[in-house]
Amino acid sequence: MSDTINGSVYIADLPDKVGQEVSLRGWLYNKRSSGKVRFLILRDGTGLVQGVMVKGKLPETDFTAFDRLTQESSLSLEGVVRVEPRAPGGYELEVTAVHPLHVASEYPISHKEHGVDFLLNHRHLWLRSPRQQAVLRVRDEIIRACRDFFADRRFVLVDTPIFTPTACEGTTTLFETDYFGDRKAYLTQSGQLYLEAAALALGRVYCFGPTFRAEKSKTRRHLTEFWMLETEVAFADLEDIMALAEALLCAVAVRVLENRIAELTFLERPLAPLQAIRPPFPRLSYTESLKRLTAAGHQLAWGEDLGAPEETALSQMYDRPVLIHHYPKECKAFYMKPDTVDPRTVLCVDVLAPEGVGEIIGGSQREDDLEALLTRIKEHHLPQEPLEWYLDLRRYGSVPHSGFGLGIERLVTWFCGLHHVREAIPFPRLMDRLTP
Ligand code: 4AD
């Protein structure tokens, strides 16, 4: 679809405009001069194009405007579109008019290397760089692919609250707020409990929203604010949601490979690992994974949770995501249903992405029995009163049900081949970073 805004066209649409006189608007990415010919590289968010200014072929004042235009100045260009295989993007503009809109002050981010802290302090400007734009486009594609995946299967999007009265994923990572002076409210750690209520209303549901965890660890996988896609399915068991998680990841990989090859190539992301995302994914119980880890030299006693080094090691053993299921009850949340065969374990699954990325999905079959759930709430020292509404779900037509949550930034990190999750979100929130 070709678009215009106030008569200007977008760089991405130039292939349809060869030979035509057009107007473009954007920002100056770079410029260079070779005497009577001057080149302006314009970016407009849809691409880059080279504008060629030849002395005498445009008004002299427009030709000399080149000297005033600094990196990131905003401007509009008029000219004729030409095919030029050597130019960035494959097209160029034979410029007939230049209109500076705003001449930028000296831009802090140059085309040379900068330190990460400097770039993060300038995140509002850093987003303009081609690399960051590529990451944001992949993120957008991933999110749309996820939404389409669920919509195509008749799942209903149900939005869950941000202010919550209780913990969902343990009390140590809660962000507490003062709710009108008389109560505490916590920023949501997961929409799951609400999604369970919605699943008992609508059958198959999902939510997608910001999630908050006061993570005190500085790792390359943890943000304090991240976006989670969660799903909940009435009558589903652990097997069902393992299959659903596998299908989701495969569908997202196909979509990103269909539509975002240019961005992945720009990011120098090898494509083979993404092409390998095909069913079936290997499945290992926690106990089996412990055996593999022990054989690889890790020392972990049965019952201990897998940490980042163990997850990394396991994920490096396979070329595609691996599903680790049946963790010990002690490692996991209060709402997970114990396995009837081995009640020391719960019906849960973590999906670990390969290439050392680690956990991207966590899910489980939920405890659907009222008495068993009450016992679990007591064992976890959680207050019962604020969870009464949740217990109602086990009082009125309780059914087996299961679901999972996918951390979008971890998926973006993996797909884009990034080192740190902070580059996978427009404005990262970390323990030591709240600005910009
Ligand atoms: O395994 P988690 O804690 O699961 C839940 O929150 C469940 N209530 C989800 C559900 O069943 N509906 O988190 C799910 C995923 C993780 O696998 C990870 O990808 C991501 O959320 N995640 C984080 N991402 C970035 N920074 C953090 N601090 C994260 N914590 C979890």
Coordinates of C-alpha atoms and ligand atoms in Angstrom, one line a residue:
M1 CA 0.0 0.0 0.0
S2 CA 1.4 3.4 -1.0
D3 CA 0.9 6.2 1.5
T4 CA 1.2 9.9 1.5
I5 CA 1.2 12.5 4.2
N6 CA 0.4 16.1 3.2
G7 CA 1.6 15.3 -0.3
S8 CA 4.9 13.7 0.8
V9 CA 5.6 10.0 0.1
Y10 CA 7.6 7.5 2.1
I11 CA 11.0 6.2 1.2
A12 CA 9.7 2.6 1.3
D13 CA 7.3 3.4 -1.5
L14 CA 10.0 4.8 -3.9
P15 CA 10.1 1.6 -6.0
D16 CA 6.6 2.5 -7.2
K17 CA 7.6 6.1 -8.1
V18 CA 10.5 5.7 -10.5
G19 CA 10.6 8.6 -12.9
Q20 CA 8.1 10.7 -10.9
E21 CA 8.7 13.9 -9.1
V22 CA 8.1 13.4 -5.4
S23 CA 8.4 15.2 -2.1
L24 CA 10.0 13.3 0.9
R25 CA 10.3 14.4 4.6
G26 CA 12.6 13.1 7.2
W27 CA 15.9 13.6 9.0
L28 CA 19.5 13.9 7.7
Y29 CA 21.3 10.7 8.4
N30 CA 24.5 11.7 6.7
K31 CA 25.9 13.9 4.0
R32 CA 29.0 14.1 1.8
S33 CA 30.2 16.4 -0.9
S34 CA 32.4 16.1 -4.0
G35 CA 32.5 19.6 -5.4
K36 CA 29.6 20.3 -7.7
V37 CA 27.7 17.2 -6.5
R38 CA 26.5 16.8 -3.0
F39 CA 24.8 13.9 -1.4
L40 CA 22.2 14.0 1.4
I41 CA 21.2 10.7 3.0
L42 CA 17.7 11.1 4.3
R43 CA 15.9 8.7 6.7
D44 CA 12.1 8.8 7.3
G45 CA 11.5 5.7 9.5
T46 CA 10.7 3.6 6.5
G47 CA 14.1 3.6 4.9
L48 CA 17.2 5.5 3.8
V49 CA 17.5 7.3 0.4
Q50 CA 20.3 9.3 -1.1
G51 CA 19.4 12.7 -2.5
V52 CA 21.8 13.9 -5.2
M53 CA 22.2 17.6 -5.6
V54 CA 23.9 18.9 -8.7
K55 CA 24.9 22.5 -8.8
G56 CA 22.8 24.4 -11.3
K57 CA 20.0 21.8 -11.3
L58 CA 18.3 23.4 -8.2
P59 CA 18.1 26.9 -6.9
E60 CA 21.4 28.1 -5.5
T61 CA 19.9 28.8 -2.1
D62 CA 18.8 25.2 -1.9
F63 CA 22.2 24.0 -3.0
T64 CA 23.9 26.0 -0.3
A65 CA 21.4 24.9 2.4
F66 CA 23.5 21.7 2.4
D67 CA 26.2 23.6 4.4
R68 CA 23.8 24.4 7.3
L69 CA 22.2 20.9 7.5
T70 CA 23.7 19.0 10.4
Q71 CA 23.2 15.3 11.4
E72 CA 19.5 14.7 12.4
S73 CA 18.3 18.1 11.0
S74 CA 14.7 17.7 9.7
L75 CA 14.0 18.6 6.1
S76 CA 12.0 18.0 3.1
L77 CA 13.4 17.1 -0.3
E78 CA 11.8 17.3 -3.7
G79 CA 13.1 15.5 -6.7
V80 CA 12.8 12.8 -9.3
V81 CA 13.2 9.1 -8.3
R82 CA 15.8 7.1 -10.1
V83 CA 17.0 3.5 -9.9
E84 CA 20.6 3.5 -8.6
P85 CA 21.9 0.0 -7.6
R86 CA 24.9 1.5 -5.8
A87 CA 22.8 3.8 -3.6
P88 CA 21.6 2.6 -0.2
G89 CA 18.2 1.1 -0.8
G90 CA 18.7 0.9 -4.5
Y91 CA 17.0 4.2 -5.4
E92 CA 18.1 7.8 -5.3
L93 CA 16.5 11.2 -5.6
E94 CA 17.7 13.7 -8.2
V95 CA 17.0 16.7 -5.9
T96 CA 15.2 19.8 -7.3
A97 CA 14.4 21.5 -4.0
V98 CA 15.6 21.4 -0.4
H99 CA 13.6 22.8 2.5
P100 CA 15.3 22.7 5.9
L101 CA 12.6 22.4 8.6
H102 CA 14.8 22.4 11.8
V103 CA 18.6 22.6 11.9
A104 CA 19.6 20.2 14.7
S105 CA 22.1 21.2 17.4
E106 CA 25.3 19.1 17.5
Y107 CA 24.0 15.6 17.7
P108 CA 25.4 13.6 20.6
I109 CA 25.4 10.2 18.8
S110 CA 27.8 10.1 16.0
H111 CA 28.5 7.2 13.6
K112 CA 31.4 6.0 15.7
E113 CA 31.3 3.6 18.7
H114 CA 29.8 4.8 22.0
G115 CA 29.7 3.1 25.4
V116 CA 26.5 1.3 26.5
D117 CA 25.7 3.6 29.4
F118 CA 26.1 6.7 27.1
L119 CA 23.7 5.1 24.6
L120 CA 21.2 4.1 27.3
N121 CA 21.3 7.7 28.7
H122 CA 20.4 8.8 25.2
R123 CA 17.9 6.1 24.5
H124 CA 15.4 8.7 23.2
L125 CA 17.8 9.5 20.4
W126 CA 19.6 6.1 20.1
L127 CA 16.2 4.7 18.9
R128 CA 16.8 6.6 15.7
S129 CA 19.8 4.5 14.8
P130 CA 19.3 1.8 12.1
R131 CA 20.2 -1.0 14.4
Q132 CA 17.6 0.0 17.0
Q133 CA 15.0 0.6 14.4
A134 CA 15.6 -2.9 13.1
V135 CA 15.1 -4.4 16.6
L136 CA 11.9 -2.4 17.1
R137 CA 10.5 -3.7 13.8
V138 CA 11.3 -7.3 14.7
R139 CA 9.6 -6.7 18.0
D140 CA 6.5 -5.3 16.3
E141 CA 6.4 -8.3 14.0
I142 CA 6.7 -10.7 16.9
I143 CA 3.9 -9.1 18.8
R144 CA 1.6 -9.0 15.8
A145 CA 2.4 -12.6 15.0
C146 CA 1.5 -13.6 18.6
R147 CA -1.8 -11.7 18.4
D148 CA -2.7 -13.2 15.1
F149 CA -1.8 -16.7 16.3
F150 CA -4.3 -16.4 19.1
A151 CA -6.9 -14.6 17.1
D152 CA -6.8 -17.2 14.4
R153 CA -7.5 -19.9 17.0
R154 CA -10.5 -17.9 18.4
F155 CA -8.8 -17.0 21.6
V156 CA -10.2 -13.9 23.2
L157 CA -8.0 -11.0 24.3
V158 CA -8.8 -10.1 27.9
D159 CA -6.9 -7.2 29.5
T160 CA -5.9 -7.8 33.1
P161 CA -5.3 -5.1 35.8
I162 CA -1.9 -3.5 36.6
F163 CA -2.8 -2.7 40.2
T164 CA -3.3 -6.0 42.1
P165 CA -3.9 -6.8 45.8
T166 CA -1.7 -9.9 45.9
A167 CA 1.5 -11.6 44.7
C168 CA 1.3 -14.1 41.9
E169 CA 4.9 -15.0 41.4
G170 CA 6.4 -14.9 45.0
T171 CA 6.5 -12.0 47.4
T172 CA 10.2 -11.1 46.9
T173 CA 9.8 -9.3 43.6
L174 CA 6.7 -7.2 44.4
F175 CA 6.6 -3.5 43.6
E176 CA 4.5 -2.0 46.3
T177 CA 2.4 1.2 45.9
D178 CA 0.4 3.2 48.4
Y179 CA -3.2 3.0 47.3
F180 CA -5.0 6.1 48.7
G181 CA -3.3 5.8 52.0
D182 CA -5.4 2.9 53.4
R183 CA -4.2 -0.1 51.4
K184 CA -1.2 -1.5 49.6
A185 CA -1.4 -2.3 45.9
Y186 CA 1.2 -4.1 43.9
L187 CA 2.2 -3.7 40.3
T188 CA 1.2 -6.8 38.5
Q189 CA 3.7 -9.7 38.3
S190 CA 1.5 -11.6 35.9
G191 CA -2.1 -11.4 34.6
Q192 CA -2.5 -15.2 35.2
L193 CA -4.9 -15.3 38.1
Y194 CA -7.3 -12.9 36.3
L195 CA -6.8 -14.8 33.0
E196 CA -7.9 -18.0 34.9
A197 CA -11.2 -16.2 35.7
A198 CA -11.5 -15.1 32.1
A199 CA -10.8 -18.7 30.8
L200 CA -13.7 -20.0 32.9
A201 CA -15.9 -17.4 31.2
L202 CA -14.6 -17.5 27.6
G203 CA -12.8 -20.8 27.3
R204 CA -9.6 -19.7 25.6
V205 CA -8.1 -16.4 26.4
Y206 CA -4.8 -14.4 26.3
C207 CA -3.5 -11.1 27.5
F208 CA -0.5 -9.0 26.7
G209 CA 0.7 -6.2 28.9
P210 CA 3.4 -4.7 31.0
T211 CA 4.6 -6.8 33.9
F212 CA 6.6 -5.6 36.9
R213 CA 9.2 -7.5 39.0
A214 CA 11.5 -5.9 41.6
E215 CA 14.4 -8.0 40.3
K216 CA 17.4 -7.1 42.4
S217 CA 19.8 -9.0 40.2
K218 CA 21.7 -7.4 37.4
T219 CA 21.6 -10.0 34.7
R220 CA 21.3 -9.7 31.0
R221 CA 17.9 -11.5 31.1
H222 CA 16.1 -9.4 33.7
L223 CA 14.2 -6.2 33.4
T224 CA 12.1 -4.7 36.2
E225 CA 9.3 -3.8 33.6
F226 CA 8.8 -6.3 30.8
W227 CA 5.9 -7.3 28.5
M228 CA 4.4 -10.7 28.9
L229 CA 2.0 -12.5 26.6
E230 CA 0.0 -15.0 28.6
T231 CA -2.6 -17.5 27.7
E232 CA -5.1 -19.7 29.7
V233 CA -7.1 -22.5 28.4
A234 CA -10.1 -24.2 30.1
F235 CA -10.0 -28.0 30.1
A236 CA -6.3 -28.0 28.9
D237 CA -3.7 -30.1 30.7
L238 CA 0.1 -29.8 30.7
E239 CA 0.4 -31.7 27.4
D240 CA -2.0 -29.4 25.7
I241 CA -0.2 -26.2 26.7
M242 CA 3.2 -27.7 25.8
A243 CA 1.9 -28.3 22.3
L244 CA 0.4 -24.8 22.3
A245 CA 3.7 -23.2 23.3
E246 CA 5.5 -25.1 20.6
A247 CA 3.0 -24.1 17.9
L248 CA 3.2 -20.5 19.0
L249 CA 7.0 -20.3 18.8
C250 CA 7.0 -22.1 15.4
A251 CA 4.3 -19.7 14.0
V252 CA 6.2 -16.6 15.2
A253 CA 9.5 -17.9 13.7
V254 CA 7.8 -18.5 10.3
R255 CA 6.3 -15.0 10.3
V256 CA 9.5 -13.2 11.3
L257 CA 11.4 -15.1 8.6
E258 CA 8.8 -14.2 6.1
N259 CA 8.7 -10.5 6.8
R260 CA 11.8 -9.4 8.6
I261 CA 14.8 -10.9 6.8
A262 CA 16.1 -7.5 5.9
E263 CA 16.2 -6.4 9.6
L264 CA 17.7 -9.7 10.7
T265 CA 20.4 -9.5 8.0
F266 CA 21.1 -5.9 9.0
L267 CA 21.5 -7.1 12.6
E268 CA 23.9 -9.8 11.3
R269 CA 21.7 -12.4 12.9
P270 CA 22.5 -15.9 11.4
L271 CA 19.2 -17.3 10.1
A272 CA 19.9 -21.0 10.5
P273 CA 19.0 -21.1 14.2
L274 CA 15.6 -19.5 13.5
Q275 CA 15.0 -21.8 10.5
A276 CA 15.6 -24.7 12.9
I277 CA 12.5 -23.7 15.0
R278 CA 10.4 -26.6 13.9
P279 CA 8.4 -29.2 15.8
P280 CA 8.9 -31.4 17.6
F281 CA 10.8 -29.6 20.4
P282 CA 12.8 -31.9 22.7
R283 CA 11.1 -32.6 26.0
L284 CA 12.9 -33.4 29.2
S285 CA 11.7 -33.9 32.8
Y286 CA 13.5 -31.9 35.4
T287 CA 14.9 -35.2 36.7
E288 CA 16.2 -36.1 33.3
S289 CA 17.7 -32.7 32.8
L290 CA 19.5 -33.0 36.1
K291 CA 21.1 -36.2 34.8
R292 CA 22.3 -34.4 31.6
L293 CA 23.6 -31.6 33.7
T294 CA 25.4 -33.8 36.1
A295 CA 27.0 -35.7 33.2
A296 CA 28.1 -32.2 31.8
G297 CA 29.9 -31.5 35.2
H298 CA 27.2 -29.4 36.9
Q299 CA 26.6 -30.1 40.6
L300 CA 22.9 -29.7 41.5
A301 CA 21.0 -31.7 44.1
W302 CA 17.5 -32.9 43.2
G303 CA 15.1 -30.2 44.4
E304 CA 17.3 -27.2 43.6
D305 CA 16.0 -24.8 41.0
L306 CA 17.9 -24.5 37.7
G307 CA 19.8 -21.3 37.7
A308 CA 21.1 -19.3 34.7
P309 CA 24.3 -21.4 34.3
E310 CA 22.2 -24.6 34.2
E311 CA 19.6 -23.2 31.8
T312 CA 22.3 -21.9 29.6
A313 CA 24.0 -25.3 29.6
L314 CA 20.8 -27.2 28.8
S315 CA 19.8 -24.7 26.1
Q316 CA 23.1 -25.2 24.4
M317 CA 22.6 -28.9 24.1
Y318 CA 19.8 -28.5 21.5
D319 CA 19.4 -26.6 18.2
R320 CA 15.8 -25.7 19.0
P321 CA 13.8 -24.8 22.1
V322 CA 13.7 -27.5 24.8
L323 CA 10.7 -28.0 27.1
I324 CA 11.7 -28.9 30.7
H325 CA 8.7 -30.2 32.7
H326 CA 7.8 -31.6 36.1
Y327 CA 10.0 -29.4 38.4
P328 CA 10.1 -30.0 42.1
K329 CA 7.1 -28.4 43.9
E330 CA 9.4 -26.3 46.1
C331 CA 10.9 -24.4 43.1
K332 CA 7.6 -23.3 41.8
A333 CA 4.5 -21.1 42.4
F334 CA 1.6 -21.9 44.7
Y335 CA -1.0 -22.4 42.0
M336 CA 0.7 -25.3 40.2
K337 CA -0.9 -28.7 40.4
P338 CA 1.2 -31.6 41.7
D339 CA 1.6 -34.6 39.6
T340 CA -0.4 -37.6 40.8
V341 CA 2.3 -40.1 39.9
D342 CA 5.1 -38.2 41.6
P343 CA 3.6 -35.6 44.0
R344 CA 7.0 -34.2 44.7
T345 CA 6.8 -32.6 41.3
V346 CA 4.3 -30.2 39.7
L347 CA 2.7 -30.2 36.2
C348 CA 4.7 -27.3 34.9
V349 CA 6.9 -26.5 31.9
D350 CA 9.7 -24.0 31.2
V351 CA 10.7 -23.5 27.6
L352 CA 14.4 -22.8 27.2
A353 CA 15.6 -21.1 24.0
P354 CA 18.8 -22.4 22.4
E355 CA 22.0 -20.4 21.8
G356 CA 22.3 -19.8 25.6
V357 CA 19.3 -17.6 25.8
G358 CA 17.6 -19.6 28.5
E359 CA 14.0 -19.5 29.7
I360 CA 11.5 -17.7 27.5
I361 CA 8.2 -19.3 28.6
G362 CA 6.9 -20.5 31.9
G363 CA 3.6 -22.4 32.3
S364 CA 1.7 -25.0 34.2
Q365 CA -1.5 -26.9 34.8
R366 CA -3.3 -25.1 37.7
E367 CA -4.4 -26.6 40.9
D368 CA -8.2 -26.9 40.4
D369 CA -9.1 -28.4 43.8
L370 CA -10.2 -26.0 46.5
E371 CA -8.8 -27.9 49.5
A372 CA -5.4 -28.6 47.8
L373 CA -5.1 -24.9 46.7
L374 CA -5.9 -23.7 50.3
T375 CA -3.1 -25.9 51.6
R376 CA -0.7 -24.5 49.0
I377 CA -1.6 -20.9 49.9
K378 CA -0.9 -21.7 53.5
E379 CA 2.4 -23.4 52.7
H380 CA 3.5 -20.3 50.7
H381 CA 2.4 -18.0 53.7
L382 CA 0.1 -16.0 51.4
P383 CA -2.8 -14.2 52.8
Q384 CA -6.1 -15.9 52.0
E385 CA -8.5 -13.0 52.2
P386 CA -7.3 -11.1 49.0
L387 CA -7.4 -14.4 47.1
E388 CA -11.0 -15.3 48.0
W389 CA -12.2 -14.2 44.6
Y390 CA -9.6 -16.6 43.0
L391 CA -10.7 -19.4 45.3
D392 CA -14.3 -18.8 44.0
L393 CA -13.0 -20.2 40.7
R394 CA -12.6 -23.5 42.5
R395 CA -16.0 -23.2 44.1
Y396 CA -18.2 -22.6 41.1
G397 CA -17.6 -25.0 38.2
S398 CA -13.9 -25.8 38.7
V399 CA -12.3 -27.5 35.7
P400 CA -8.8 -28.6 34.8
H401 CA -7.1 -25.6 33.1
S402 CA -3.6 -24.6 32.1
G403 CA -1.6 -21.7 30.7
F404 CA 1.7 -20.1 30.1
G405 CA 3.5 -16.8 29.9
L406 CA 6.0 -15.7 27.3
G407 CA 8.5 -12.9 28.0
I408 CA 8.4 -10.8 24.8
E409 CA 11.8 -9.1 25.4
R410 CA 13.5 -12.5 25.8
L411 CA 12.0 -13.7 22.6
V412 CA 13.1 -10.5 20.8
T413 CA 16.6 -10.8 22.3
W414 CA 16.8 -14.3 21.0
F415 CA 15.4 -13.7 17.5
C416 CA 17.6 -10.6 17.0
G417 CA 20.7 -12.3 18.4
L418 CA 21.1 -9.5 21.0
H419 CA 23.4 -9.9 24.0
H420 CA 21.2 -8.1 26.6
V421 CA 17.5 -7.9 27.0
R422 CA 17.7 -4.1 27.5
E423 CA 18.0 -3.6 23.7
A424 CA 14.8 -5.5 23.1
I425 CA 12.5 -2.9 24.7
P426 CA 12.2 0.8 23.7
F427 CA 12.8 2.3 27.1
P428 CA 14.3 -0.4 29.4
R429 CA 13.7 -0.3 33.2
L430 CA 16.4 -2.0 35.2
M431 CA 17.4 -1.9 38.8
D432 CA 19.7 1.0 38.2
R433 CA 17.9 2.6 35.3
L434 CA 14.7 4.6 35.3
T435 CA 15.5 7.3 32.7
P436 CA 14.9 8.4 30.0
Ligands
4AD1 O1 8.0 -18.0 34.5 P1 7.2 -16.8 34.9 O2 7.5 -16.1 36.1 O3 5.7 -17.2 34.7 C1 4.6 -16.5 35.1 O4 4.6 -15.3 35.4 C2 3.3 -17.2 34.9 N1 2.3 -16.6 35.8 C3 2.9 -17.1 33.5 C4 1.6 -17.9 33.2 O5 1.6 -19.1 33.4 N2 0.6 -17.2 32.8 O6 7.4 -15.7 33.7 C5 7.1 -16.0 32.4 C6 8.1 -15.5 31.4 C7 9.5 -16.0 31.6 O7 9.7 -17.3 31.0 C8 10.4 -14.9 31.0 O8 10.4 -15.1 29.6 C9 9.6 -13.7 31.3 O9 8.3 -14.1 31.6 N3 10.2 -13.0 32.5 C10 11.0 -11.9 32.4 N4 11.5 -11.2 31.3 C11 12.2 -10.2 31.5 N5 12.6 -9.7 32.7 C12 12.2 -10.4 33.9 N6 12.5 -9.9 35.1 C13 11.3 -11.5 33.7 N7 10.7 -12.4 34.5 C14 10.1 -13.3 33.8

